[in-house]
Amino acid sequence: MRLDVVTIFPEYLEPLNVSLVGKARARGRLDVHVHDLRQWTYDRHNTVDDTPYGGGPGMVMKTEPWGDALDSVLADGYEAGAGEPALIVPTPSGRPFTQDVAVQLSERPWLIFTPARYEGIDRRVVDEYATRMPVNEVSIGDYVLAGGEAAVLVVTEAVARLLPGVLGNAESHRDDSFAPGAMANLLEGPVYTKPPAWRGRDIPDVLLSGHHGKIARWRRDEALRRTTANRPDLIERCGPEAFDKKDREMLSILGWEPDPEGALHGRFWRRTPGVEQ
Ligand code: J9N
């Protein structure tokens, strides 16, 4: 996979040289190109932004540097035989970046990222390149960053670890929380390693029992406990078929019950009124 990043802060992308993404590059799975947007400015001040039409606060990134940068990156990549590009634009106004989106992006040969500072990029840039390639405006969460660079690191790491040969066998991603098909999309429960006693705290006995059936059930119960506590939305949207008898028993202990009107509004589970947990 080829990645291009065009940014006014190329040094912010230094983490792409280390850790998992760095390893993917060393293993030849990723070919990363970081470009300084100011290469494509021609005035004394290397201007990349200007005031918004219609007024308002902040600055808008100008069309010409982005257009020239993207034309140049596209020419380079096509010449190198990178395949079909997709443009990724981090913005708080984008579609949520989820594990499913990461999987889809990991199947593409070439991703071009355009992290913006200020109040974003002149809309005509996105509209222009959308006529030439798929454009994904993505949000990594409901909070506002100062710029898209950190989002590029997030998306890149989520995608890189899905590439064949990047994660070792020991760290494979079949059981990830949010991996399509993982534990019916429950969060992972707690994990433990040696020593068995630490500062007066022991490991749950079941994990030392060697009883694989009981261990699996305990893990599932802990996953339900953590998911109801931290992500009730994930439980609510589970259909009636998502949980077996023992799951439903645990959900009842945790103060959850089937919503009798579930089929009407697509929320099949609700907190049992008046039960604290
Ligand atoms: N999810 C998300 C993206 C962003 C920004 S701010 C400037 C570019 C991208 N904030 N939050």
mmCIF file of N, CA and C in Angstrom, residues 109-230:
data_model
loop_
_atom_site.group_PDB
_atom_site.id
_atom_site.type_symbol
_atom_site.label_atom_id
_atom_site.label_comp_id
_atom_site.label_asym_id
_atom_site.label_seq_id
_atom_site.Cartn_x
_atom_site.Cartn_y
_atom_site.Cartn_z
ATOM 1 N N PRO A 109 -5.072 0.158 -2.687
ATOM 2 C CA PRO A 109 -3.625 0.177 -2.909
ATOM 3 C C PRO A 109 -2.953 1.505 -2.562
ATOM 4 N N TRP A 110 -3.763 2.589 -2.494
ATOM 5 C CA TRP A 110 -3.122 3.912 -2.430
ATOM 6 C C TRP A 110 -4.056 4.897 -1.746
ATOM 7 N N LEU A 111 -3.605 5.442 -0.616
ATOM 8 C CA LEU A 111 -4.385 6.428 0.134
ATOM 9 C C LEU A 111 -3.632 7.760 0.151
ATOM 10 N N ILE A 112 -4.347 8.833 -0.116
ATOM 11 C CA ILE A 112 -3.772 10.185 -0.070
ATOM 12 C C ILE A 112 -4.506 10.969 1.014
ATOM 13 N N PHE A 113 -3.753 11.432 2.021
ATOM 14 C CA PHE A 113 -4.335 12.167 3.154
ATOM 15 C C PHE A 113 -4.091 13.665 2.999
ATOM 16 N N THR A 114 -5.125 14.452 3.308
ATOM 17 C CA THR A 114 -4.989 15.913 3.251
ATOM 18 C C THR A 114 -5.425 16.526 4.592
ATOM 19 N N PRO A 115 -4.573 16.366 5.631
ATOM 20 C CA PRO A 115 -4.911 16.983 6.918
ATOM 21 C C PRO A 115 -4.854 18.504 6.804
ATOM 22 N N ALA A 116 -5.931 19.156 7.278
ATOM 23 C CA ALA A 116 -6.018 20.609 7.196
ATOM 24 C C ALA A 116 -5.816 21.221 8.568
ATOM 25 N N ARG A 117 -5.263 22.419 8.588
ATOM 26 C CA ARG A 117 -5.272 23.250 9.793
ATOM 27 C C ARG A 117 -6.377 24.285 9.624
ATOM 28 N N TYR A 118 -6.482 25.179 10.550
ATOM 29 C CA TYR A 118 -7.439 26.281 10.459
ATOM 30 C C TYR A 118 -8.861 25.745 10.348
ATOM 31 N N GLU A 119 -9.675 26.409 9.579
ATOM 32 C CA GLU A 119 -11.104 26.047 9.507
ATOM 33 C C GLU A 119 -11.401 25.094 8.349
ATOM 34 N N GLY A 120 -10.360 24.501 7.780
ATOM 35 C CA GLY A 120 -10.590 23.555 6.697
ATOM 36 C C GLY A 120 -10.086 24.060 5.351
ATOM 37 N N ILE A 121 -10.341 23.274 4.312
ATOM 38 C CA ILE A 121 -9.856 23.539 2.955
ATOM 39 C C ILE A 121 -11.016 24.079 2.131
ATOM 40 N N ASP A 122 -10.736 25.036 1.265
ATOM 41 C CA ASP A 122 -11.735 25.551 0.305
ATOM 42 C C ASP A 122 -12.456 24.371 -0.343
ATOM 43 N N ARG A 123 -13.782 24.376 -0.285
ATOM 44 C CA ARG A 123 -14.602 23.230 -0.711
ATOM 45 C C ARG A 123 -14.323 22.801 -2.145
ATOM 46 N N ARG A 124 -13.925 23.743 -2.980
ATOM 47 C CA ARG A 124 -13.725 23.413 -4.396
ATOM 48 C C ARG A 124 -12.630 22.367 -4.588
ATOM 49 N N VAL A 125 -11.681 22.294 -3.673
ATOM 50 C CA VAL A 125 -10.606 21.296 -3.799
ATOM 51 C C VAL A 125 -11.187 19.886 -3.682
ATOM 52 N N VAL A 126 -11.976 19.665 -2.632
ATOM 53 C CA VAL A 126 -12.601 18.347 -2.435
ATOM 54 C C VAL A 126 -13.524 18.028 -3.621
ATOM 55 N N ASP A 127 -14.327 18.999 -4.037
ATOM 56 C CA ASP A 127 -15.258 18.771 -5.156
ATOM 57 C C ASP A 127 -14.506 18.406 -6.437
ATOM 58 N N GLU A 128 -13.385 19.073 -6.683
ATOM 59 C CA GLU A 128 -12.590 18.804 -7.888
ATOM 60 C C GLU A 128 -12.037 17.374 -7.880
ATOM 61 N N TYR A 129 -11.402 16.971 -6.747
ATOM 62 C CA TYR A 129 -10.759 15.647 -6.745
ATOM 63 C C TYR A 129 -11.779 14.525 -6.594
ATOM 64 N N ALA A 130 -12.979 14.867 -6.111
ATOM 65 C CA ALA A 130 -14.050 13.854 -6.029
ATOM 66 C C ALA A 130 -14.503 13.423 -7.423
ATOM 67 N N THR A 131 -14.216 14.225 -8.457
ATOM 68 C CA THR A 131 -14.559 13.815 -9.830
ATOM 69 C C THR A 131 -13.528 12.828 -10.369
ATOM 70 N N ARG A 132 -12.418 12.663 -9.662
ATOM 71 C CA ARG A 132 -11.333 11.814 -10.179
ATOM 72 C C ARG A 132 -11.101 10.566 -9.351
ATOM 73 N N MET A 133 -11.581 10.544 -8.088
ATOM 74 C CA MET A 133 -11.297 9.399 -7.199
ATOM 75 C C MET A 133 -12.294 9.416 -6.049
ATOM 76 N N PRO A 134 -12.444 8.274 -5.360
ATOM 77 C CA PRO A 134 -13.292 8.281 -4.168
ATOM 78 C C PRO A 134 -12.707 9.204 -3.102
ATOM 79 N N VAL A 135 -13.559 9.986 -2.483
ATOM 80 C CA VAL A 135 -13.131 10.888 -1.406
ATOM 81 C C VAL A 135 -13.847 10.471 -0.131
ATOM 82 N N ASN A 136 -13.084 10.257 0.946
ATOM 83 C CA ASN A 136 -13.638 9.910 2.252
ATOM 84 C C ASN A 136 -13.348 11.038 3.234
ATOM 85 N N GLU A 137 -14.375 11.789 3.595
ATOM 86 C CA GLU A 137 -14.221 12.745 4.693
ATOM 87 C C GLU A 137 -14.533 11.985 5.968
ATOM 88 N N VAL A 138 -13.542 11.842 6.841
ATOM 89 C CA VAL A 138 -13.707 10.999 8.028
ATOM 90 C C VAL A 138 -13.448 11.781 9.301
ATOM 91 N N SER A 139 -14.238 11.454 10.330
ATOM 92 C CA SER A 139 -14.042 12.002 11.666
ATOM 93 C C SER A 139 -13.587 10.878 12.581
ATOM 94 N N ILE A 140 -12.523 11.110 13.353
ATOM 95 C CA ILE A 140 -12.070 10.070 14.293
ATOM 96 C C ILE A 140 -12.774 10.198 15.639
ATOM 97 N N GLY A 141 -13.696 11.127 15.792
ATOM 98 C CA GLY A 141 -14.417 11.227 17.059
ATOM 99 C C GLY A 141 -15.031 12.601 17.228
ATOM 100 N N ASP A 142 -15.935 12.695 18.182
ATOM 101 C CA ASP A 142 -16.683 13.937 18.383
ATOM 102 C C ASP A 142 -15.936 14.872 19.318
ATOM 103 N N TYR A 143 -14.830 15.378 18.840
ATOM 104 C CA TYR A 143 -14.050 16.389 19.531
ATOM 105 C C TYR A 143 -13.311 17.136 18.449
ATOM 106 N N VAL A 144 -12.794 18.314 18.766
ATOM 107 C CA VAL A 144 -12.170 19.152 17.737
ATOM 108 C C VAL A 144 -10.672 19.235 17.974
ATOM 109 N N LEU A 145 -9.907 18.791 16.993
ATOM 110 C CA LEU A 145 -8.452 18.888 17.016
ATOM 111 C C LEU A 145 -8.042 20.228 16.426
ATOM 112 N N ALA A 146 -6.771 20.583 16.603
ATOM 113 C CA ALA A 146 -6.267 21.801 15.988
ATOM 114 C C ALA A 146 -5.978 21.583 14.509
ATOM 115 N N GLY A 147 -5.841 20.327 14.125
ATOM 116 C CA GLY A 147 -5.551 20.013 12.726
ATOM 117 C C GLY A 147 -5.708 18.536 12.486
ATOM 118 N N GLY A 148 -5.679 18.132 11.226
ATOM 119 C CA GLY A 148 -5.965 16.750 10.865
ATOM 120 C C GLY A 148 -4.801 15.785 11.015
ATOM 121 N N GLU A 149 -3.598 16.285 11.379
ATOM 122 C CA GLU A 149 -2.425 15.407 11.387
ATOM 123 C C GLU A 149 -2.559 14.242 12.366
ATOM 124 N N ALA A 150 -3.042 14.521 13.570
ATOM 125 C CA ALA A 150 -3.192 13.435 14.551
ATOM 126 C C ALA A 150 -4.194 12.400 14.038
ATOM 127 N N ALA A 151 -5.219 12.852 13.328
ATOM 128 C CA ALA A 151 -6.204 11.926 12.751
ATOM 129 C C ALA A 151 -5.548 11.045 11.681
ATOM 130 N N VAL A 152 -4.614 11.606 10.920
ATOM 131 C CA VAL A 152 -3.900 10.799 9.917
ATOM 132 C C VAL A 152 -3.117 9.679 10.603
ATOM 133 N N LEU A 153 -2.484 10.003 11.736
ATOM 134 C CA LEU A 153 -1.742 8.971 12.475
ATOM 135 C C LEU A 153 -2.687 7.883 12.963
ATOM 136 N N VAL A 154 -3.840 8.281 13.454
ATOM 137 C CA VAL A 154 -4.827 7.310 13.954
ATOM 138 C C VAL A 154 -5.288 6.390 12.822
ATOM 139 N N VAL A 155 -5.700 6.985 11.713
ATOM 140 C CA VAL A 155 -6.226 6.184 10.598
ATOM 141 C C VAL A 155 -5.125 5.274 10.052
ATOM 142 N N THR A 156 -3.918 5.821 9.921
ATOM 143 C CA THR A 156 -2.812 5.049 9.367
ATOM 144 C C THR A 156 -2.496 3.832 10.231
ATOM 145 N N GLU A 157 -2.483 4.009 11.551
ATOM 146 C CA GLU A 157 -2.167 2.883 12.429
ATOM 147 C C GLU A 157 -3.257 1.824 12.389
ATOM 148 N N ALA A 158 -4.519 2.269 12.375
ATOM 149 C CA ALA A 158 -5.640 1.314 12.323
ATOM 150 C C ALA A 158 -5.606 0.516 11.021
ATOM 151 N N VAL A 159 -5.210 1.163 9.923
ATOM 152 C CA VAL A 159 -5.167 0.497 8.608
ATOM 153 C C VAL A 159 -3.925 -0.383 8.501
ATOM 154 N N ALA A 160 -2.776 0.131 8.931
ATOM 155 C CA ALA A 160 -1.504 -0.587 8.731
ATOM 156 C C ALA A 160 -1.509 -1.940 9.427
ATOM 157 N N ARG A 161 -2.099 -2.007 10.614
ATOM 158 C CA ARG A 161 -2.066 -3.271 11.356
ATOM 159 C C ARG A 161 -2.944 -4.339 10.710
ATOM 160 N N LEU A 162 -3.808 -3.921 9.764
ATOM 161 C CA LEU A 162 -4.650 -4.887 9.053
ATOM 162 C C LEU A 162 -3.966 -5.439 7.803
ATOM 163 N N LEU A 163 -2.854 -4.837 7.390
ATOM 164 C CA LEU A 163 -2.202 -5.293 6.155
ATOM 165 C C LEU A 163 -1.570 -6.663 6.384
ATOM 166 N N PRO A 164 -1.662 -7.536 5.384
ATOM 167 C CA PRO A 164 -1.078 -8.871 5.527
ATOM 168 C C PRO A 164 0.395 -8.774 5.891
ATOM 169 N N GLY A 165 0.809 -9.540 6.903
ATOM 170 C CA GLY A 165 2.219 -9.620 7.257
ATOM 171 C C GLY A 165 2.714 -8.511 8.158
ATOM 172 N N VAL A 166 1.811 -7.642 8.664
ATOM 173 C CA VAL A 166 2.261 -6.568 9.562
ATOM 174 C C VAL A 166 2.215 -7.022 11.013
ATOM 175 N N LEU A 167 1.081 -7.551 11.451
ATOM 176 C CA LEU A 167 0.996 -8.141 12.791
ATOM 177 C C LEU A 167 1.518 -9.563 12.722
ATOM 178 N N GLY A 168 2.265 -9.966 13.747
ATOM 179 C CA GLY A 168 2.670 -11.364 13.833
ATOM 180 C C GLY A 168 1.477 -12.228 14.185
ATOM 181 N N ASN A 169 1.645 -13.541 14.130
ATOM 182 C CA ASN A 169 0.571 -14.472 14.488
ATOM 183 C C ASN A 169 0.084 -14.237 15.911
ATOM 184 N N ALA A 170 1.063 -14.027 16.826
ATOM 185 C CA ALA A 170 0.759 -13.873 18.252
ATOM 186 C C ALA A 170 -0.169 -12.693 18.507
ATOM 187 N N GLU A 171 -0.141 -11.691 17.628
ATOM 188 C CA GLU A 171 -0.911 -10.469 17.873
ATOM 189 C C GLU A 171 -2.010 -10.312 16.830
ATOM 190 N N SER A 172 -2.548 -11.414 16.302
ATOM 191 C CA SER A 172 -3.522 -11.296 15.214
ATOM 192 C C SER A 172 -4.778 -10.618 15.717
ATOM 193 N N HIS A 173 -5.585 -10.073 14.791
ATOM 194 C CA HIS A 173 -6.668 -9.173 15.178
ATOM 195 C C HIS A 173 -8.046 -9.805 15.085
ATOM 196 N N ARG A 174 -8.157 -11.124 15.120
ATOM 197 C CA ARG A 174 -9.471 -11.770 15.020
ATOM 198 C C ARG A 174 -10.387 -11.405 16.178
ATOM 199 N N ASP A 175 -9.827 -11.244 17.379
ATOM 200 C CA ASP A 175 -10.657 -11.068 18.575
ATOM 201 C C ASP A 175 -10.796 -9.617 19.022
ATOM 202 N N ASP A 176 -10.317 -8.667 18.216
ATOM 203 C CA ASP A 176 -10.398 -7.266 18.624
ATOM 204 C C ASP A 176 -11.823 -6.865 18.969
ATOM 205 N N SER A 177 -11.973 -6.057 20.035
ATOM 206 C CA SER A 177 -13.236 -5.327 20.187
ATOM 207 C C SER A 177 -13.424 -4.564 18.886
ATOM 208 N N PHE A 178 -14.608 -4.618 18.315
ATOM 209 C CA PHE A 178 -14.971 -3.897 17.089
ATOM 210 C C PHE A 178 -14.536 -4.604 15.827
ATOM 211 N N ALA A 179 -13.682 -5.642 15.904
ATOM 212 C CA ALA A 179 -13.393 -6.372 14.675
ATOM 213 C C ALA A 179 -14.709 -6.961 14.205
ATOM 214 N N PRO A 180 -14.985 -6.861 12.878
ATOM 215 C CA PRO A 180 -16.237 -7.446 12.402
ATOM 216 C C PRO A 180 -16.310 -8.904 12.860
ATOM 217 N N GLY A 181 -17.381 -9.277 13.533
ATOM 218 C CA GLY A 181 -17.549 -10.667 13.964
ATOM 219 C C GLY A 181 -16.937 -11.007 15.312
ATOM 220 N N ALA A 182 -16.238 -10.071 15.962
ATOM 221 C CA ALA A 182 -15.739 -10.327 17.320
ATOM 222 C C ALA A 182 -16.932 -10.426 18.257
ATOM 223 N N MET A 183 -16.838 -11.239 19.321
ATOM 224 C CA MET A 183 -17.853 -11.328 20.401
ATOM 225 C C MET A 183 -19.112 -10.494 20.164
ATOM 226 N N ALA A 184 -19.792 -10.622 19.012
ATOM 227 C CA ALA A 184 -21.000 -9.843 18.739
ATOM 228 C C ALA A 184 -20.795 -8.369 19.120
ATOM 229 N N ASN A 185 -19.561 -7.870 18.869
ATOM 230 C CA ASN A 185 -19.236 -6.462 19.104
ATOM 231 C C ASN A 185 -19.389 -6.006 20.550
ATOM 232 N N LEU A 186 -18.962 -6.844 21.474
ATOM 233 C CA LEU A 186 -18.813 -6.411 22.860
ATOM 234 C C LEU A 186 -17.393 -5.891 23.048
ATOM 235 N N LEU A 187 -17.224 -5.072 24.072
ATOM 236 C CA LEU A 187 -15.870 -4.658 24.443
ATOM 237 C C LEU A 187 -15.153 -5.836 25.081
ATOM 238 N N GLU A 188 -13.822 -5.826 25.027
ATOM 239 C CA GLU A 188 -13.031 -6.866 25.679
ATOM 240 C C GLU A 188 -13.063 -6.654 27.190
ATOM 241 N N GLY A 189 -13.087 -7.747 27.928
ATOM 242 C CA GLY A 189 -12.999 -7.665 29.385
ATOM 243 C C GLY A 189 -11.562 -7.493 29.842
ATOM 244 N N PRO A 190 -11.326 -7.572 31.173
ATOM 245 C CA PRO A 190 -9.982 -7.376 31.720
ATOM 246 C C PRO A 190 -9.058 -8.552 31.401
ATOM 247 N N VAL A 191 -7.761 -8.289 31.391
ATOM 248 C CA VAL A 191 -6.758 -9.335 31.145
ATOM 249 C C VAL A 191 -5.715 -9.289 32.253
ATOM 250 N N TYR A 192 -5.030 -10.412 32.469
ATOM 251 C CA TYR A 192 -4.052 -10.557 33.566
ATOM 252 C C TYR A 192 -2.858 -11.353 33.074
ATOM 253 N N THR A 193 -1.683 -11.098 33.705
ATOM 254 C CA THR A 193 -0.511 -11.949 33.477
ATOM 255 C C THR A 193 0.253 -12.098 34.793
ATOM 256 N N LYS A 194 1.421 -12.773 34.758
ATOM 257 C CA LYS A 194 2.200 -13.018 35.957
ATOM 258 C C LYS A 194 2.628 -11.693 36.596
ATOM 259 N N PRO A 195 2.820 -11.599 37.882
ATOM 260 C CA PRO A 195 2.698 -12.666 38.885
ATOM 261 C C PRO A 195 1.241 -12.891 39.304
ATOM 262 N N PRO A 196 0.938 -14.054 39.860
ATOM 263 C CA PRO A 196 -0.442 -14.370 40.250
ATOM 264 C C PRO A 196 -0.938 -13.552 41.445
ATOM 265 N N ALA A 197 0.001 -13.052 42.277
ATOM 266 C CA ALA A 197 -0.405 -12.153 43.359
ATOM 267 C C ALA A 197 0.459 -10.891 43.275
ATOM 268 N N TRP A 198 -0.161 -9.737 43.377
ATOM 269 C CA TRP A 198 0.565 -8.464 43.287
ATOM 270 C C TRP A 198 -0.103 -7.447 44.204
ATOM 271 N N ARG A 199 0.671 -6.971 45.182
ATOM 272 C CA ARG A 199 0.173 -5.986 46.156
ATOM 273 C C ARG A 199 -1.162 -6.415 46.747
ATOM 274 N N GLY A 200 -1.215 -7.693 47.082
ATOM 275 C CA GLY A 200 -2.410 -8.229 47.728
ATOM 276 C C GLY A 200 -3.561 -8.492 46.769
ATOM 277 N N ARG A 201 -3.330 -8.311 45.502
ATOM 278 C CA ARG A 201 -4.393 -8.534 44.496
ATOM 279 C C ARG A 201 -4.125 -9.839 43.770
ATOM 280 N N ASP A 202 -5.136 -10.732 43.753
ATOM 281 C CA ASP A 202 -5.008 -12.032 43.101
ATOM 282 C C ASP A 202 -5.663 -12.019 41.729
ATOM 283 N N ILE A 203 -5.331 -13.043 40.955
ATOM 284 C CA ILE A 203 -5.977 -13.277 39.661
ATOM 285 C C ILE A 203 -7.326 -13.952 39.939
ATOM 286 N N PRO A 204 -8.372 -13.630 39.192
ATOM 287 C CA PRO A 204 -9.627 -14.379 39.353
ATOM 288 C C PRO A 204 -9.357 -15.887 39.246
ATOM 289 N N ASP A 205 -9.844 -16.643 40.236
ATOM 290 C CA ASP A 205 -9.555 -18.082 40.330
ATOM 291 C C ASP A 205 -9.838 -18.832 39.035
ATOM 292 N N VAL A 206 -10.930 -18.463 38.377
ATOM 293 C CA VAL A 206 -11.364 -19.209 37.182
ATOM 294 C C VAL A 206 -10.252 -19.247 36.127
ATOM 295 N N LEU A 207 -9.430 -18.191 36.054
ATOM 296 C CA LEU A 207 -8.393 -18.132 35.020
ATOM 297 C C LEU A 207 -7.265 -19.127 35.303
ATOM 298 N N LEU A 208 -7.168 -19.598 36.551
ATOM 299 C CA LEU A 208 -6.147 -20.588 36.923
ATOM 300 C C LEU A 208 -6.736 -22.000 36.960
ATOM 301 N N SER A 209 -8.022 -22.129 36.652
ATOM 302 C CA SER A 209 -8.725 -23.412 36.821
ATOM 303 C C SER A 209 -8.413 -24.398 35.706
ATOM 304 N N GLY A 210 -7.978 -23.901 34.570
ATOM 305 C CA GLY A 210 -7.755 -24.782 33.417
ATOM 306 C C GLY A 210 -9.034 -25.263 32.771
ATOM 307 N N HIS A 211 -10.168 -24.737 33.227
ATOM 308 C CA HIS A 211 -11.468 -25.147 32.680
ATOM 309 C C HIS A 211 -11.855 -24.175 31.557
ATOM 310 N N HIS A 212 -11.599 -24.594 30.317
ATOM 311 C CA HIS A 212 -11.720 -23.652 29.194
ATOM 312 C C HIS A 212 -13.140 -23.158 28.995
ATOM 313 N N GLY A 213 -14.117 -24.032 29.246
ATOM 314 C CA GLY A 213 -15.519 -23.624 29.105
ATOM 315 C C GLY A 213 -15.875 -22.537 30.107
ATOM 316 N N LYS A 214 -15.452 -22.736 31.358
ATOM 317 C CA LYS A 214 -15.746 -21.740 32.397
ATOM 318 C C LYS A 214 -15.010 -20.428 32.134
ATOM 319 N N ILE A 215 -13.780 -20.562 31.626
ATOM 320 C CA ILE A 215 -12.997 -19.349 31.330
ATOM 321 C C ILE A 215 -13.686 -18.542 30.230
ATOM 322 N N ALA A 216 -14.125 -19.223 29.181
ATOM 323 C CA ALA A 216 -14.809 -18.531 28.075
ATOM 324 C C ALA A 216 -16.073 -17.841 28.591
ATOM 325 N N ARG A 217 -16.828 -18.525 29.453
ATOM 326 C CA ARG A 217 -18.060 -17.942 29.992
ATOM 327 C C ARG A 217 -17.750 -16.717 30.852
ATOM 328 N N TRP A 218 -16.688 -16.834 31.693
ATOM 329 C CA TRP A 218 -16.296 -15.707 32.554
ATOM 330 C C TRP A 218 -15.890 -14.497 31.705
ATOM 331 N N ARG A 219 -15.127 -14.763 30.658
ATOM 332 C CA ARG A 219 -14.689 -13.654 29.786
ATOM 333 C C ARG A 219 -15.887 -12.977 29.142
ATOM 334 N N ARG A 220 -16.836 -13.787 28.709
ATOM 335 C CA ARG A 220 -18.046 -13.255 28.078
ATOM 336 C C ARG A 220 -18.842 -12.402 29.092
ATOM 337 N N ASP A 221 -18.953 -12.882 30.317
ATOM 338 C CA ASP A 221 -19.666 -12.116 31.351
ATOM 339 C C ASP A 221 -18.961 -10.786 31.618
ATOM 340 N N GLU A 222 -17.622 -10.825 31.704
ATOM 341 C CA GLU A 222 -16.872 -9.584 31.953
ATOM 342 C C GLU A 222 -17.009 -8.625 30.776
ATOM 343 N N ALA A 223 -17.057 -9.190 29.556
ATOM 344 C CA ALA A 223 -17.262 -8.345 28.362
ATOM 345 C C ALA A 223 -18.638 -7.677 28.436
ATOM 346 N N LEU A 224 -19.642 -8.437 28.851
ATOM 347 C CA LEU A 224 -20.985 -7.856 29.005
ATOM 348 C C LEU A 224 -20.984 -6.776 30.080
ATOM 349 N N ARG A 225 -20.276 -7.040 31.206
ATOM 350 C CA ARG A 225 -20.220 -6.075 32.304
ATOM 351 C C ARG A 225 -19.602 -4.764 31.817
ATOM 352 N N ARG A 226 -18.478 -4.877 31.113
ATOM 353 C CA ARG A 226 -17.778 -3.669 30.664
ATOM 354 C C ARG A 226 -18.580 -2.936 29.585
ATOM 355 N N THR A 227 -19.229 -3.701 28.716
ATOM 356 C CA THR A 227 -19.969 -3.058 27.625
ATOM 357 C C THR A 227 -21.212 -2.339 28.135
ATOM 358 N N THR A 228 -21.945 -2.957 29.063
ATOM 359 C CA THR A 228 -23.117 -2.254 29.608
ATOM 360 C C THR A 228 -22.676 -0.984 30.333
ATOM 361 N N ALA A 229 -21.527 -1.052 31.026
ATOM 362 C CA ALA A 229 -21.060 0.111 31.792
ATOM 363 C C ALA A 229 -20.559 1.230 30.872
ATOM 364 N N ASN A 230 -19.736 0.847 29.858
ATOM 365 C CA ASN A 230 -19.034 1.873 29.078
ATOM 366 C C ASN A 230 -19.696 2.208 27.749
#
